[in-house]
GROMACS .gro file of C-alpha atoms in nm:
model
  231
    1UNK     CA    1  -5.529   3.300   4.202
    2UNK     CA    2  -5.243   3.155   4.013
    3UNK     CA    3  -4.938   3.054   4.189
    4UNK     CA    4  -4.630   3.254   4.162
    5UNK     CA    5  -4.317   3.067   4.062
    6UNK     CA    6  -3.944   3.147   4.131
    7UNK     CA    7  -3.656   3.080   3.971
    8UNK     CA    8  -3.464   2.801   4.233
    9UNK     CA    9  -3.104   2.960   4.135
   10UNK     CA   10  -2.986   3.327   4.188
   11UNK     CA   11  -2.950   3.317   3.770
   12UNK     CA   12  -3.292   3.486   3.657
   13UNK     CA   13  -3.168   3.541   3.306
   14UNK     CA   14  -3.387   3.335   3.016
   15UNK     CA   15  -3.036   3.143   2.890
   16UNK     CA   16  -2.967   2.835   2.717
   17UNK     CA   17  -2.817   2.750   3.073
   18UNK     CA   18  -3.141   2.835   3.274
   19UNK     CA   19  -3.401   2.684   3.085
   20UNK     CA   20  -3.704   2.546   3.306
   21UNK     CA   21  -4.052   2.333   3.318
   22UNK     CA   22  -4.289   2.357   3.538
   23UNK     CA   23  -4.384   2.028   3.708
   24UNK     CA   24  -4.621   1.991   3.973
   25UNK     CA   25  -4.483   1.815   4.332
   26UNK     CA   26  -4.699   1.483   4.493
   27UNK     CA   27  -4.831   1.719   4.743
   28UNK     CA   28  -4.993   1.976   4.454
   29UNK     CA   29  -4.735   2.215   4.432
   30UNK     CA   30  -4.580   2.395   4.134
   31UNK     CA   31  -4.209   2.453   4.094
   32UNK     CA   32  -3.968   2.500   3.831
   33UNK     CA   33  -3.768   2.219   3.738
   34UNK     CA   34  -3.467   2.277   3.534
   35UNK     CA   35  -3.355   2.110   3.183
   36UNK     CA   36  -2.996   2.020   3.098
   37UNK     CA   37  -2.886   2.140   2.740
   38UNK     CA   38  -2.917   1.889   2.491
   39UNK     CA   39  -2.630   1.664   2.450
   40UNK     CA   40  -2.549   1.548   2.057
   41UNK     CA   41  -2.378   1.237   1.991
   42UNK     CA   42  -2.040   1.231   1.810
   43UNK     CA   43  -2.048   1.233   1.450
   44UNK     CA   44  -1.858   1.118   1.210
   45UNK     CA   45  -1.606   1.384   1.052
   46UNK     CA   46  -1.681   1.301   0.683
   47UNK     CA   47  -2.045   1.212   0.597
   48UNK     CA   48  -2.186   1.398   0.965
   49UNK     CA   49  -2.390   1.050   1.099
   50UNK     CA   50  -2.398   0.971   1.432
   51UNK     CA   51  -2.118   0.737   1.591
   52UNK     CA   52  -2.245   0.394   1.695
   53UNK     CA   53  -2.127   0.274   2.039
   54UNK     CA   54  -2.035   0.586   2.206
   55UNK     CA   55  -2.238   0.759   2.478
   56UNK     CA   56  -2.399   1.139   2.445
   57UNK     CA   57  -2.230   1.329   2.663
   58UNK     CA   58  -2.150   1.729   2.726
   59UNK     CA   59  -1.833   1.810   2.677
   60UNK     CA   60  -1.750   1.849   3.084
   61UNK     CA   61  -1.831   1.455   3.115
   62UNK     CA   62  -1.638   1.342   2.834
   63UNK     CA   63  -1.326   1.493   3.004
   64UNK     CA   64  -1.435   1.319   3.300
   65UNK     CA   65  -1.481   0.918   3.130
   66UNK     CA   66  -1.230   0.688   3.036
   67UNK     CA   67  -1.059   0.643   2.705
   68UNK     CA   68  -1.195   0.342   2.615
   69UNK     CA   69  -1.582   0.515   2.641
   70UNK     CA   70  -1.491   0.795   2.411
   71UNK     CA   71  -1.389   0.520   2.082
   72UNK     CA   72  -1.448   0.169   1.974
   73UNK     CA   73  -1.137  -0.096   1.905
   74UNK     CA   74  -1.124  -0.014   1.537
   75UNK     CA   75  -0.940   0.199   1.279
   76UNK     CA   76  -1.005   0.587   1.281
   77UNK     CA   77  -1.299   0.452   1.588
   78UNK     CA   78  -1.475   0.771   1.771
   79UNK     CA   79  -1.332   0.959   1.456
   80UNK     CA   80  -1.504   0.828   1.159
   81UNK     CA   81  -1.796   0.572   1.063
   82UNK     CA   82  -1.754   0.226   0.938
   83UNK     CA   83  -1.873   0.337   0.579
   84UNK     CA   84  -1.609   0.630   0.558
   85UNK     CA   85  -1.355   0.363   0.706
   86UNK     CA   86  -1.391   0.158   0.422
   87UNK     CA   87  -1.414   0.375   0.113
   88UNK     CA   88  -1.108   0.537   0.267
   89UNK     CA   89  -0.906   0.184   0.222
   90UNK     CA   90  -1.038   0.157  -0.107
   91UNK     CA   91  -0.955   0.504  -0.213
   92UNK     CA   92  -0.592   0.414  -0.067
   93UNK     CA   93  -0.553   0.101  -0.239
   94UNK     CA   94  -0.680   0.216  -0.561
   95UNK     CA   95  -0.359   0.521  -0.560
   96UNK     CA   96  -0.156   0.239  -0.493
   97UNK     CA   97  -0.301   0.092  -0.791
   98UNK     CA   98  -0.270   0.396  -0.998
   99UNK     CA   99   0.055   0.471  -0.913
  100UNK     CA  100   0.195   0.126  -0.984
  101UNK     CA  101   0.024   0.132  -1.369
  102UNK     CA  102   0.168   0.476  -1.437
  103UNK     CA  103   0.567   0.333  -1.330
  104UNK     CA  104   0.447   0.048  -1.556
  105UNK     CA  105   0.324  -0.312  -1.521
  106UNK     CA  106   0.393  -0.418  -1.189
  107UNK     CA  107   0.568  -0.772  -1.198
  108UNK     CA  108   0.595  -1.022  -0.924
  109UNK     CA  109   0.887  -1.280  -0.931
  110UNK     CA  110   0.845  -1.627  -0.759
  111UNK     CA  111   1.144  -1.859  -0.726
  112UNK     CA  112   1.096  -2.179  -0.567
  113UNK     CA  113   1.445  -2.384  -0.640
  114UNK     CA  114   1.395  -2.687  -0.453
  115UNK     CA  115   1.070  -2.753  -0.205
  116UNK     CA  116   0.800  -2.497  -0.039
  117UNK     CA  117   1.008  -2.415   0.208
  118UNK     CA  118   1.290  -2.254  -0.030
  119UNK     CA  119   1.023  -2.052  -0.195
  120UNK     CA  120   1.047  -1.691  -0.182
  121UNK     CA  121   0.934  -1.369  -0.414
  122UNK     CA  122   1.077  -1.041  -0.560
  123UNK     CA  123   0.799  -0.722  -0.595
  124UNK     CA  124   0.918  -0.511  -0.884
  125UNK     CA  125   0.751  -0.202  -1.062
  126UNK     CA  126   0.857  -0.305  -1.393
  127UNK     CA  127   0.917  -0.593  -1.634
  128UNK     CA  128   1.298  -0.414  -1.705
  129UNK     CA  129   1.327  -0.425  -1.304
  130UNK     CA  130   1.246  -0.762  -1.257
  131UNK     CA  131   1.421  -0.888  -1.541
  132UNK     CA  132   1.747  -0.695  -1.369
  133UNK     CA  133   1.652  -0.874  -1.050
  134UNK     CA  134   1.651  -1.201  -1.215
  135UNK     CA  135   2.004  -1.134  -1.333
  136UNK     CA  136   2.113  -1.001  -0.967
  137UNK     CA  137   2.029  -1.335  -0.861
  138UNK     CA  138   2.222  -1.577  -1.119
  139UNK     CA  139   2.533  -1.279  -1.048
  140UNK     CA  140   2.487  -1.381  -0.671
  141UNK     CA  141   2.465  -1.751  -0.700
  142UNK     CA  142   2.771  -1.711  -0.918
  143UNK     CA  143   2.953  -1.553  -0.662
  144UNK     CA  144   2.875  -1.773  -0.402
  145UNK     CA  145   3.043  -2.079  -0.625
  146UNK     CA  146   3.304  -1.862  -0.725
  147UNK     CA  147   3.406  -1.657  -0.415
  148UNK     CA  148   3.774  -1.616  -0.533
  149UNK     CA  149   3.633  -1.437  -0.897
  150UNK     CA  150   3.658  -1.065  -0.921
  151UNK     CA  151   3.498  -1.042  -1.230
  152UNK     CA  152   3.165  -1.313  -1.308
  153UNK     CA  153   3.115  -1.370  -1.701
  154UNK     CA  154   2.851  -1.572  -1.831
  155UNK     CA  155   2.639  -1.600  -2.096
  156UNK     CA  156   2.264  -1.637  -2.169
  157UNK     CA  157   2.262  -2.009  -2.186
  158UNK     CA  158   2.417  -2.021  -1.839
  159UNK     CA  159   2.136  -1.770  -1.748
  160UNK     CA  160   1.901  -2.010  -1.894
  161UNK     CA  161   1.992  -2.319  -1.707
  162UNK     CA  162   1.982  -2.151  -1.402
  163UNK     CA  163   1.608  -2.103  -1.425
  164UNK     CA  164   1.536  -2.444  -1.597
  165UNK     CA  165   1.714  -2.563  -1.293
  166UNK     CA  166   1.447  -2.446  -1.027
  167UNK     CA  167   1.154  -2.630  -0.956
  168UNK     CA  168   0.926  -2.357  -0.990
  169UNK     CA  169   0.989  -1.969  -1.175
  170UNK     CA  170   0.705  -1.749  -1.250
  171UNK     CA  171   0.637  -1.406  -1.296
  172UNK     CA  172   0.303  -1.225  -1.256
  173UNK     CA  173   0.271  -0.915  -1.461
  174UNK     CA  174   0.007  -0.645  -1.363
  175UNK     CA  175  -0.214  -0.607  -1.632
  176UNK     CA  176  -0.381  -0.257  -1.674
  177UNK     CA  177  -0.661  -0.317  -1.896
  178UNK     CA  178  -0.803  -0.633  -1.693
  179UNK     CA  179  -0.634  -0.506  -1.409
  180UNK     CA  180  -0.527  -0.858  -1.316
  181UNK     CA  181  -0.222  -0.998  -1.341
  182UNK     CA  182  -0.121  -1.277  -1.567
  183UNK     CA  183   0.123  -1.546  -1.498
  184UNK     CA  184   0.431  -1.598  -1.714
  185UNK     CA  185   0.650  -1.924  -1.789
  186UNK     CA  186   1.038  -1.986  -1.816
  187UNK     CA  187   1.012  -1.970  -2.196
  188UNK     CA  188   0.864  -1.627  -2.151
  189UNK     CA  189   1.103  -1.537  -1.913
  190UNK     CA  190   1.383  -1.629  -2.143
  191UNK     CA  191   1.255  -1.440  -2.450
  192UNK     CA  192   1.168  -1.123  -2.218
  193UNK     CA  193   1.557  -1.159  -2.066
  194UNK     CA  194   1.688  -1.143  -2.440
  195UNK     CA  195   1.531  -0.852  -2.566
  196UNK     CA  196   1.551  -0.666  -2.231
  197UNK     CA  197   1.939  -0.697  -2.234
  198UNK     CA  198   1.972  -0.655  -2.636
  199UNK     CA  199   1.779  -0.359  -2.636
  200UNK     CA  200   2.017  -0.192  -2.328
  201UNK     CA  201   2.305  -0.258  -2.585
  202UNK     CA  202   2.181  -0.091  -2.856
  203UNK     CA  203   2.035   0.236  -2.669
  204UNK     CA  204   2.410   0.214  -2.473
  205UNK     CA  205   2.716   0.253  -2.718
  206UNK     CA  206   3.072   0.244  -2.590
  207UNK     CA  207   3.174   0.608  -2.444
  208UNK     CA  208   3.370   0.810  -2.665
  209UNK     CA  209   3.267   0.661  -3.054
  210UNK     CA  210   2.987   0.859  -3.200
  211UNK     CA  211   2.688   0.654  -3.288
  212UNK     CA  212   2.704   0.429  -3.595
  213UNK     CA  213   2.488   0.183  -3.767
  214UNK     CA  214   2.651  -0.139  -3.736
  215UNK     CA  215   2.517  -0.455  -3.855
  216UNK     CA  216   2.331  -0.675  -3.529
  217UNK     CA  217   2.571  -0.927  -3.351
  218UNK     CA  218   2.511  -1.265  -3.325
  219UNK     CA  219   2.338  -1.321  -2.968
  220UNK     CA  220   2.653  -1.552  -2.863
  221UNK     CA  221   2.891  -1.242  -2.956
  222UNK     CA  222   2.638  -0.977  -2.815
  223UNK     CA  223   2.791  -0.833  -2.413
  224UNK     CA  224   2.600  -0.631  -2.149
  225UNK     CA  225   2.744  -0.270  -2.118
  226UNK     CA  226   2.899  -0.353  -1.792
  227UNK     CA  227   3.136  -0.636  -1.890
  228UNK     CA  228   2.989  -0.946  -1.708
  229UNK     CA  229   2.760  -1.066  -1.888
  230UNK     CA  230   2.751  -1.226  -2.242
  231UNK     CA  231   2.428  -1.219  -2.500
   0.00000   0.00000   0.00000
């Protein structure tokens, strides 16, 4: 005759809770033994593999461990995979990207006037920016030799000494099609500094005359719309 088996709990419902195997005792006995639900491990919230270095556990014990169990010392770690982690700084950094060759051709200014230790750097979106920043910083030295001066006027030979007079004066414009970027020298500088300035004069025309062809100055006799300095 077989042997009649009961359920060990008052539950006698056939649930996901109350599942059961029969497993024979040591002394020959049948009994129900019964199964905890299947635990999953944590996935990853992107691409749905499983986590790497974190424990399957129900939900119940994972409110009961530590914080340290439940991630791993890394960015988005117990959240997302290592693979995920990584196209996500690439997709990042190539926005950035994007975004700077759209503004225009990112430039980076370095200015080393005496040793290594004086040597710092500008970041600027565009070659018009860091051509302004260039000037910002002759304006400033000239202010700091001239504290007394209200007004600073100089002209672009004074410009150009200044540079010639640092050891070291680069720029590094982003370039979109090699998407590199490609160092520059003082003489390009110079010629970039020209035709920046020259072309504000023309596009700006003194307030209040209407807009007349005039014939081109001569660079010594040519002035920056905002009185200080002299092209």
């Amino acid at each position: 005759m077989a042997q009649r088996l009961t359920y060990r709990r008052r539950l006698s419902y056939n649930t996901r809770s109350n599942r059961v195997k029969v497993v024979k005792t040591p002394g020959g006995k049948l009994v129900y033994q019964y199964q905890k639900k299947p635990v999953k491990a944590p996935r990853c919230g992107d691409c749905g593999v499983a986590l790497q270095g974190l424990k399957a556990l129900r939900p119940r014990e994972y409110s009961q461990v530590s914080k340290v169990q439940k991630n791993v010392s890394r960015a988005y770690g117990g959240s997302r995979c290592s693979h995920c982690v990584r196209s996500r700084i690439v997709r990042a950094f190539l926005v950035e990207e994007q975004k700077i060759v759209k503004k225009g051709n990112h430039t980076i200014l370095l200015v080393q006037p005496r040793d290594k230790s004086s040597r710092t750097y500008y970041e600027r979106d565009t070659v018009g920016a860091a051509m302004e920043q260039i000037a910002s910083i002759f304006e400033k030295h000239l202010q700091e030799q001239n504290p007394r001066l209200q007004q600073i006027q100089y002209s672009a030979d004074d410009l150009f000494q200044f540079i010639d007079s640092h050891k070291d004066f680069v720029a590094l414009v982003f370039e979109p099609s090699t998407g590199s970027y490609l160092p520059k020298n003082k003489d390009w500088i110079k010629e970039t500094l020209l035709s920046h300035f020259s072309r504000q004069n023309i596009q700006q025309p003194q307030r209040g005359q209407r807009q007349q062809q005039q014939q081109p100055r001569p660079r010594s006799q040519q002035y920056h719309p905002r009185g200080n300095r002299r092209w």
